[in-house]
Short mmCIF file of C-alpha atoms and ligand atoms in Angstrom, two decimals:
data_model
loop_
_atom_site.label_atom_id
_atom_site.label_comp_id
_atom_site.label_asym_id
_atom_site.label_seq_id
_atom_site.Cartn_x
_atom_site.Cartn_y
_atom_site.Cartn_z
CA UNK A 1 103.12 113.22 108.87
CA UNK A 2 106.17 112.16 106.92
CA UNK A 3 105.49 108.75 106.59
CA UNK A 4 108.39 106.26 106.10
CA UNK A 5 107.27 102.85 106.74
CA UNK A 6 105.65 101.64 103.90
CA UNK A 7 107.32 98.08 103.68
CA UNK A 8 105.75 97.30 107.19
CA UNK A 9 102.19 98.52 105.60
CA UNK A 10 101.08 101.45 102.98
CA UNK A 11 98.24 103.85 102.54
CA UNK A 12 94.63 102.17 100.63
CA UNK A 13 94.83 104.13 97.16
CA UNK A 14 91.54 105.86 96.62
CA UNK A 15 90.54 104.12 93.87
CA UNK A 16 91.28 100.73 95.36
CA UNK A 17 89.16 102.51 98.21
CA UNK A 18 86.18 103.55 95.69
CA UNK A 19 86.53 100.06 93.87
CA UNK A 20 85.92 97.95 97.35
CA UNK A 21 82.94 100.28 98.99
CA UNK A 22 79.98 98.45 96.78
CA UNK A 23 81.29 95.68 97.85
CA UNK A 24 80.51 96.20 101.70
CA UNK A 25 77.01 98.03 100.75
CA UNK A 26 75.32 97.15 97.96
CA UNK A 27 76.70 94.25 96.45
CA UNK A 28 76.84 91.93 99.53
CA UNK A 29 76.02 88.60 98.34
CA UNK A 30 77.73 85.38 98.70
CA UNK A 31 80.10 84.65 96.30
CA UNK A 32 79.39 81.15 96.33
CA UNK A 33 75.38 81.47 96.13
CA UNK A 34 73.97 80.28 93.33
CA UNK A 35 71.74 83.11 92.79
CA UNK A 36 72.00 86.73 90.77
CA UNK A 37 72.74 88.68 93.42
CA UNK A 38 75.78 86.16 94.60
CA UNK A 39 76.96 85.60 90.47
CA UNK A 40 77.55 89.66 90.83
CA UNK A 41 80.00 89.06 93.88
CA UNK A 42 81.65 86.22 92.15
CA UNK A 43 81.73 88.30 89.06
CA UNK A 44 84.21 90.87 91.07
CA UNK A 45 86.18 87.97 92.53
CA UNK A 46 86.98 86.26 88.59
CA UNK A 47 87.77 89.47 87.63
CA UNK A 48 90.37 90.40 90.49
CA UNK A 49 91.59 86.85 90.15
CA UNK A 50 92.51 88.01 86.53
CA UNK A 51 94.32 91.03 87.15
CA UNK A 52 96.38 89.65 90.03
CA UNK A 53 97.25 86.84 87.59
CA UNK A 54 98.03 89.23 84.85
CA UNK A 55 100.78 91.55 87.49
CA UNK A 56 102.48 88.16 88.51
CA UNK A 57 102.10 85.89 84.44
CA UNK A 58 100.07 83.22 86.45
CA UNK A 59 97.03 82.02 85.46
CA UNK A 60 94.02 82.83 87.01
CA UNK A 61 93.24 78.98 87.96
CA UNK A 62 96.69 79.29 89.68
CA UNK A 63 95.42 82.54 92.23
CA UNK A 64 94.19 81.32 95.96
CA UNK A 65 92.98 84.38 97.83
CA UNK A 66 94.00 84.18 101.26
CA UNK A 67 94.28 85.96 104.41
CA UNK A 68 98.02 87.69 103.84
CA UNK A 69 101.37 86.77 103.40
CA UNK A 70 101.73 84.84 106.48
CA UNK A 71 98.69 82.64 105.99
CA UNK A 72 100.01 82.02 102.16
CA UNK A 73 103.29 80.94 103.80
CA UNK A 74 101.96 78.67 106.01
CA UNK A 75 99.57 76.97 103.29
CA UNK A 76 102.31 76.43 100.56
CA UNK A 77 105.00 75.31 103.49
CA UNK A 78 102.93 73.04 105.68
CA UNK A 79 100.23 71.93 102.78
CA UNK A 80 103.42 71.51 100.30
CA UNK A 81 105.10 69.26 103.47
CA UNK A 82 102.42 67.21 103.78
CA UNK A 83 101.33 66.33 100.58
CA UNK A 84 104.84 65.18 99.22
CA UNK A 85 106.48 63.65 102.57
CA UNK A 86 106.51 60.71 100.50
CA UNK A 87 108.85 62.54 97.88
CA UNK A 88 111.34 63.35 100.46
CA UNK A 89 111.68 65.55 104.12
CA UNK A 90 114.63 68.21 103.44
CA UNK A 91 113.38 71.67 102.79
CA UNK A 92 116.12 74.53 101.77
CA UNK A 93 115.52 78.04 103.39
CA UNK A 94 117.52 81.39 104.45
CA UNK A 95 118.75 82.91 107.47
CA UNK A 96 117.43 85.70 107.11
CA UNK A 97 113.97 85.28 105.68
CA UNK A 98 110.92 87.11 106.99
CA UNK A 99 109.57 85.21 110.29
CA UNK A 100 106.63 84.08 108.52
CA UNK A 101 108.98 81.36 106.98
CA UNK A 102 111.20 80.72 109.98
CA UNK A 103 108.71 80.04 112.74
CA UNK A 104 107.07 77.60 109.96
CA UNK A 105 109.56 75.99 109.18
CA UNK A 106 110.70 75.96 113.00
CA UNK A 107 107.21 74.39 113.80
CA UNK A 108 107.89 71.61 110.40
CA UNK A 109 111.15 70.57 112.29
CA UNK A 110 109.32 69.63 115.56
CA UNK A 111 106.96 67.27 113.04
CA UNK A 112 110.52 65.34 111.84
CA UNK A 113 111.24 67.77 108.97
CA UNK A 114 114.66 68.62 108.26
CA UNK A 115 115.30 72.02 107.30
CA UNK A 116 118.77 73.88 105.99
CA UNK A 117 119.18 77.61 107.00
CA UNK A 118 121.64 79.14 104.31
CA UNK A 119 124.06 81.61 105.05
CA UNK A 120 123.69 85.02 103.74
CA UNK A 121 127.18 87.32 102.98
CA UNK A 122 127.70 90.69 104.16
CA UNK A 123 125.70 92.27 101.52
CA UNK A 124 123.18 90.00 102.21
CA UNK A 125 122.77 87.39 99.44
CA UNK A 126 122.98 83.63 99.58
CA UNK A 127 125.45 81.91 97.75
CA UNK A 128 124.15 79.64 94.71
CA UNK A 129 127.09 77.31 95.46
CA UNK A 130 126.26 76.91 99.11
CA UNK A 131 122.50 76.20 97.92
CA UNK A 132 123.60 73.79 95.19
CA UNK A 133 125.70 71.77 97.86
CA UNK A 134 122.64 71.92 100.30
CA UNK A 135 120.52 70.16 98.03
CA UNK A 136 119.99 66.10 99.20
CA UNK A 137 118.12 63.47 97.05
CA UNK A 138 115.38 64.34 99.67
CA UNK A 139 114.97 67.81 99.55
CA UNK A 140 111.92 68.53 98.19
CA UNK A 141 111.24 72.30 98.67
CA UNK A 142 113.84 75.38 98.49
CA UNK A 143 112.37 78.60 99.76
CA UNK A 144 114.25 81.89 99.13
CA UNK A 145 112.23 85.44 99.61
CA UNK A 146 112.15 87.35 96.92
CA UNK A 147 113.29 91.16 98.63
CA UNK A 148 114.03 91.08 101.63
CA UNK A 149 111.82 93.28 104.15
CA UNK A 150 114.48 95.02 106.39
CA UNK A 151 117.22 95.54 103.91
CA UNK A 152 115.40 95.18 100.82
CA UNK A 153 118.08 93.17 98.89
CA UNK A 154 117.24 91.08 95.90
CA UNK A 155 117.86 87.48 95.63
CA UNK A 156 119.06 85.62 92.68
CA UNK A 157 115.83 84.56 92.09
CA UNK A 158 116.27 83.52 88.46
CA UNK A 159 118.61 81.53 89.05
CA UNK A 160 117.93 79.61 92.16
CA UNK A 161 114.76 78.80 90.05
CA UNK A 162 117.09 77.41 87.53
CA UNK A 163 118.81 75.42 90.08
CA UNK A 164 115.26 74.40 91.24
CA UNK A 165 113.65 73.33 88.39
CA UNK A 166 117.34 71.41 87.09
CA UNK A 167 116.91 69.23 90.57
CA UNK A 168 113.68 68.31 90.24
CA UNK A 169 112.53 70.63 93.15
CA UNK A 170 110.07 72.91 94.02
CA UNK A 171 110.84 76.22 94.26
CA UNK A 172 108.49 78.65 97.16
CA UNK A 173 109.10 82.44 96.89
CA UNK A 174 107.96 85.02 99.05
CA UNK A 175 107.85 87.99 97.20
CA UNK A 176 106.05 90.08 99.74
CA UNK A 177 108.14 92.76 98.93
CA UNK A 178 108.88 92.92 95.53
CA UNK A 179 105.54 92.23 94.30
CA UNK A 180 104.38 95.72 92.76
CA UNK A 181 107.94 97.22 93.11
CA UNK A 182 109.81 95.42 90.81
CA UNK A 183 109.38 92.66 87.82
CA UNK A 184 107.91 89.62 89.30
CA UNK A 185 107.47 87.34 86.39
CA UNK A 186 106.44 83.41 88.24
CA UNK A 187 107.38 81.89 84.57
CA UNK A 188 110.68 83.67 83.77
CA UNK A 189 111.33 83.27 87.17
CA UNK A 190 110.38 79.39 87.30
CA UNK A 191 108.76 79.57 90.78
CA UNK A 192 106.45 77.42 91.80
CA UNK A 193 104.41 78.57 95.03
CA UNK A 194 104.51 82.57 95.15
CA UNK A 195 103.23 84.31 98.62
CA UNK A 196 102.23 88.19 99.26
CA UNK A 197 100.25 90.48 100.90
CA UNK A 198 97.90 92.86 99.46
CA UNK A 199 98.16 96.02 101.88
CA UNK A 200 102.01 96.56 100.94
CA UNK A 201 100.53 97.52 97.42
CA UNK A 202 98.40 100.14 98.63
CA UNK A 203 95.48 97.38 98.87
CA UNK A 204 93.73 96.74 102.57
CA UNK A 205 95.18 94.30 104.78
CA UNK A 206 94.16 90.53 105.46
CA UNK A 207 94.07 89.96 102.05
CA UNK A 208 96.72 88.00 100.15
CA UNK A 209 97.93 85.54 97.72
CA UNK A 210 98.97 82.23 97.20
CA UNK A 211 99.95 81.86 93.53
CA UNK A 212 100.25 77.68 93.37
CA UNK A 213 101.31 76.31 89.94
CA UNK A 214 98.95 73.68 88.10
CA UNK A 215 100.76 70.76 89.09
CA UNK A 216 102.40 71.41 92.31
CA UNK A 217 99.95 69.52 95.50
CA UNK A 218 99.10 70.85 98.69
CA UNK A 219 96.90 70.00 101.52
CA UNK A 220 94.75 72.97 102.51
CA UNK A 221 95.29 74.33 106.15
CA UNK A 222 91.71 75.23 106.45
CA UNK A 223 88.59 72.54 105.63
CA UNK A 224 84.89 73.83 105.18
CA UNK A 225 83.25 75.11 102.19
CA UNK A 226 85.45 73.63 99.47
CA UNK A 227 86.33 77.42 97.86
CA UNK A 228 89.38 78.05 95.82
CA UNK A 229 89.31 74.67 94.49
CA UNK A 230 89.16 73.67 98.50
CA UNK A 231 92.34 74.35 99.29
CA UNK A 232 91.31 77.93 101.33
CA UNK A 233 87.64 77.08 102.85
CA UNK A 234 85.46 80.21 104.35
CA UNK A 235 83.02 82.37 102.75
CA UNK A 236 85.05 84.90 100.32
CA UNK A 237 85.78 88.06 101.41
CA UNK A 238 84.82 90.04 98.47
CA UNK A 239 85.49 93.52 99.22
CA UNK A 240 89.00 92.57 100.07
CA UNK A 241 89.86 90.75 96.80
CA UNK A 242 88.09 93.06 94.90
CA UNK A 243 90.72 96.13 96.36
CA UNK A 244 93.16 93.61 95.96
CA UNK A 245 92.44 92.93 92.01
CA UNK A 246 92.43 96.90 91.91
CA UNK A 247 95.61 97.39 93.26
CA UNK A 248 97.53 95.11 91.30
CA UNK A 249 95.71 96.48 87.97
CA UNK A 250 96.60 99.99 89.27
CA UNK A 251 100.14 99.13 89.99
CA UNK A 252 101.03 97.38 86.62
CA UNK A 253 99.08 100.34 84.82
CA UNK A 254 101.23 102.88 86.98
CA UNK A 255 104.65 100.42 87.23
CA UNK A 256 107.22 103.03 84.78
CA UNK A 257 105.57 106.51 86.82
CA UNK A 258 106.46 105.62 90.30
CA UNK A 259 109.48 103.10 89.62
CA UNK A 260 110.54 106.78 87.97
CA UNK A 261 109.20 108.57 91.21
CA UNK A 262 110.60 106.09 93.87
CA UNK A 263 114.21 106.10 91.98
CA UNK A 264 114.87 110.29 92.17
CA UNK A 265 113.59 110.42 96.01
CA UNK A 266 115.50 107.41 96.41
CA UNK A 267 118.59 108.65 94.90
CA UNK A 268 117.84 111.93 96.83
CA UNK A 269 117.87 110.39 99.87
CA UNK A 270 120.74 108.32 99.46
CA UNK A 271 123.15 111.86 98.41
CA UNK A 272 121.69 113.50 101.53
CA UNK A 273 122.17 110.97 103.94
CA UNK A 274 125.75 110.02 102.86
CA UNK A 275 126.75 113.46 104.26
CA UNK A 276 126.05 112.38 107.45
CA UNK A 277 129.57 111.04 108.66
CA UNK A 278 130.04 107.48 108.78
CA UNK A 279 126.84 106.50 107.89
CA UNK A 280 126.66 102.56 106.16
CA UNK A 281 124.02 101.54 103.80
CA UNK A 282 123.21 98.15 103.82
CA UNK A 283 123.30 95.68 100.88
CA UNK A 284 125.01 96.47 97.41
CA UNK A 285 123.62 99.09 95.23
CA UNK A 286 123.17 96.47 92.21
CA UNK A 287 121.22 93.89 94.74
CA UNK A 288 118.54 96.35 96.27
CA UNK A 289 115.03 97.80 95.33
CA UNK A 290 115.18 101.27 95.47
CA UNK A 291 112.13 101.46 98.16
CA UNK A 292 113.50 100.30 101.32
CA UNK A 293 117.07 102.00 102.79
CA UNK A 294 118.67 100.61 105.24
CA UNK A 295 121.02 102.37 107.14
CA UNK A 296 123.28 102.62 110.10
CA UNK A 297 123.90 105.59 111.70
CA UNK A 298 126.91 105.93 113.99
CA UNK A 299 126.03 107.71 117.31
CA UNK A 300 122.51 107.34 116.74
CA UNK A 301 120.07 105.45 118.82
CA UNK A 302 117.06 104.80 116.62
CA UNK A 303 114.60 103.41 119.30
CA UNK A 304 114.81 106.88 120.66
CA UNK A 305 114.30 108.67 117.34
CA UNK A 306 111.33 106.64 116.25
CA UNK A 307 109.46 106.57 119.55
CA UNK A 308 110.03 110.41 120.26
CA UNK A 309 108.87 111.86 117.14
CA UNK A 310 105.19 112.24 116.44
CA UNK A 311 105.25 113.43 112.80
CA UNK A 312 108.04 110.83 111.79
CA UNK A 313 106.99 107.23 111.10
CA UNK A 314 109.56 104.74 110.52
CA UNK A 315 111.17 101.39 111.71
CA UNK A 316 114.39 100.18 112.91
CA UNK A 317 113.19 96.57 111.73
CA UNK A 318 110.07 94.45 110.98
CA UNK A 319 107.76 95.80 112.73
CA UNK A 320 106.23 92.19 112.96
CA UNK A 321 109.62 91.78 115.73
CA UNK A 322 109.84 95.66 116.64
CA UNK A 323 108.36 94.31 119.83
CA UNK A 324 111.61 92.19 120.41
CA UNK A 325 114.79 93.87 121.75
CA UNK A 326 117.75 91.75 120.71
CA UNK A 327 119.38 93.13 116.99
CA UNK A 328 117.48 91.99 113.85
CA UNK A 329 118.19 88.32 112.63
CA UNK A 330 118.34 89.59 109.50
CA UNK A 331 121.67 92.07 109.98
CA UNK A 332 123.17 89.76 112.53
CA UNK A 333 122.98 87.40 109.65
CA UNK A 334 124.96 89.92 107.51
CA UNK A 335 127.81 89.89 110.42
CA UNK A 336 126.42 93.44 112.08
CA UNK A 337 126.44 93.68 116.11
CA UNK A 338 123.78 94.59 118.10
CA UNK A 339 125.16 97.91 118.31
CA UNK A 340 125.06 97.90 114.68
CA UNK A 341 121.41 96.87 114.76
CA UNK A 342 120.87 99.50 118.00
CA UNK A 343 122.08 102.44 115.45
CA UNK A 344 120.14 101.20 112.27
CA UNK A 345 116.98 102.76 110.43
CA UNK A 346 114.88 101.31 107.72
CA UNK A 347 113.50 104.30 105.82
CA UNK A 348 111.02 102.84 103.25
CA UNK A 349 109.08 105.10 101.02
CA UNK A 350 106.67 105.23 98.60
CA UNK A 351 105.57 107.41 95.86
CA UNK A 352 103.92 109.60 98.05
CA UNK A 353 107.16 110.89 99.60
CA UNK A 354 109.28 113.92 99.01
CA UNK A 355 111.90 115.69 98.97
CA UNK A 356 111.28 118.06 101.46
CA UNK A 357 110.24 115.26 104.03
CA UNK A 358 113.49 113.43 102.78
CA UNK A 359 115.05 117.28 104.29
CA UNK A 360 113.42 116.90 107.25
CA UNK A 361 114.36 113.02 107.77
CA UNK A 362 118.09 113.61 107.81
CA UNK A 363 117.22 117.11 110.15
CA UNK A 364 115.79 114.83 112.07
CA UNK A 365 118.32 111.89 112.35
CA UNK A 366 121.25 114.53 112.59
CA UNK A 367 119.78 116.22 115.78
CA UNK A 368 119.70 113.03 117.47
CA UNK A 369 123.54 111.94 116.78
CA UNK A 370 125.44 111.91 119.95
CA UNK A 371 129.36 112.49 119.15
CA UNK A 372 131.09 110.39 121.40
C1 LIG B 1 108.79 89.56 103.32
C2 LIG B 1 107.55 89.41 104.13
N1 LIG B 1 106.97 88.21 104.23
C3 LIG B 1 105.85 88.02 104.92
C4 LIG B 1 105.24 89.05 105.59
C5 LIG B 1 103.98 88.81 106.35
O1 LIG B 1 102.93 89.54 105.78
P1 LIG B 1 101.52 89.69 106.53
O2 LIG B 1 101.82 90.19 107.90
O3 LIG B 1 100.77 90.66 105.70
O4 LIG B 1 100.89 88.34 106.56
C6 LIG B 1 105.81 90.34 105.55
C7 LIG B 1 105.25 91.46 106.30
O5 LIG B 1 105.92 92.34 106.78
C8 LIG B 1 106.99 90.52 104.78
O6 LIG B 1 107.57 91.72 104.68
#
């Protein structure tokens, strides 16, 4: 199967496979035990807890296993809300960031909230001027992703954590994406609540992360057992952040061999599908990871590509709204039409692909071109 979907989810990586299986045999005890047998589980946890901390420059104290991406969303947006309301109600966000965000912050505005959807421009990217004049003596979160998931461009993180941390105001990143592909760096990059997900790093999914600096208060979501410091309650799911730990060790261990991997198929893919005429790739060279294409292919309808072919796996969106007709909010953001949106492909790879599937990608989107 030539597998091109790997920003909606990616393979387990054996050893993050071989790390985890104790875990649901042997070792089953509960974490929170006081006992031997549960010190052993908890043991595992402290340890992935460290080598999550040491791919992102947190601290461990600062790591909150949770669920996924989406749960860590909802924890640092609604728990952030709720414990400062007193600070202010303005939160600043993006058009085009993943729904995760939107629908929470959708949900924040029907409890009074006020929230400020920026603009993105046609590569993409918001403008820091446009999210300087947004900001109101009340605004007391900005929340910018990190990459984004369809088009995989790159925010100016840096400095809209700059612009965060001059005002006074916290900054939430959801670096879903970029986590494991490129730098992420939660000190250099002065961000304050981090979210992501551990199965887009070749970890299982329903595990993820809230990175939550020292000082920054939130109200958990969940109440119960008082774990991670009580602000995620439920019994730990230890195989799950033990694959997770693995992954992010095996990843910053492995970060120079694939980023060199992922770059030549990358750059491969990019020469072969430019020969295909007309064809538009989203967002500017210098703003993009080099893991998720997006293109737009004239003549070509990519529903019918993706749902015809067996041995070809990839999306024509998030797969999270795949399910959802209308064009992506993200492009329409970036000025494309739904025809646009009808004739675009996001091919996202890994280090597992190659060139000859790359071949038989562009085969395979050429034979389906219809020359009007
Ligand atoms: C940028 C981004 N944020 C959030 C999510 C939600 O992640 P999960 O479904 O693992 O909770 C995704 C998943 O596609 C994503 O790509």
């Amino acid at each position: 199967m030539n597998y091109f979907d790997n920003a909606s989810t990616t393979k387990i990586d054996s050893r993050v496979l071989e790390a985890m299986l104790p875990y649901f045999s042997e070792i089953y005890g509960n974490a929170s035990s006081n006992h031997e047998f549960g010190k052993e589980s908890k043991n595992a946890i402290e340890l992935a807890r460290i080598q999550v901390s040491e791919l992102i420059n947190s601290k461990e104290s600062e790591i909150i296993f949770t669920s996924g991406a989406t749960e860590s969303i909802n924890l640092a947006l609604k728990g952030f809300v709720e414990s400062n309301f007193e600070k202010g109600n303005h939160i600043i966000t993006v058009k085009t960031e993943h729904k995760a965000v939107l629908s929470t912050c959708e949900y924040l505005e029907t409890k009074g909230v006020e929230v400020t959807y920026l603009d993105v421009d046609n590569h993409g990217l918001i403008s820091l001027e446009e999210l300087n004049k947004a900001i109101r003596k009340d605004t007391i979160l900005i929340c910018v992703m990190f990459v984004n998931n369809e088009t995989g461009v790159i925010q100016p993180i840096n400095e809209i954590g700059v612009i965060a941390k001059e005002n006074g105001i916290t900054f939430l990143c959801d670096a879903t994406q970029a986590v494991g592909k490129i730098k992420v760096d939660v000190l250099e990059n002065n961000i304050d609540l981090l979210c992501f997900s551990g199965h887009k790093l070749n970890a299982p999914k329903g595990i993820g992360v809230l990175y939550k600096k020292r000082n920054i208060e939130i109200t958990p979501l969940f109440h119960g057992g008082g774990q991670e410091s009580g602000l995620r309650a439920g019994t730990y799911n230890t195989p799950l952040i033990v694959g997770l730990g693995k992954a992010c060790e095996i990843v910053a261990k492995d970060f120079e061999t694939n980023k060199n991997k992922i770059n030549s198929i990358s750059k491969y893919l990019i020469e072969e599908i430019k020969k295909i005429n007309g064809v538009i790739i989203i967002g500017n060279e210098k703003f993009r990871v080099h893991n998720i294409i997006d293109v737009i292919v004239p003549g070509l309808n990519s529903d019918i590509l993706i749902s015809k072919s067996s041995n070809l796996v990839l999306s024509n969106g998030s797969a999270c709204t795949s399910q959802i007709i209308e064009g992506s909010h993200v492009l329409k953001a970036m000025g494309l039409t739904d025809l646009d949106c009808s004739q675009s492909l996001r091919i996202s790879i890994d280090k597992e692909n190659t060139q000859i599937q790359i071949t038989e990608l562009v085969d395979a989107i050429k034979a389906e071109i219809i020359n009007i």
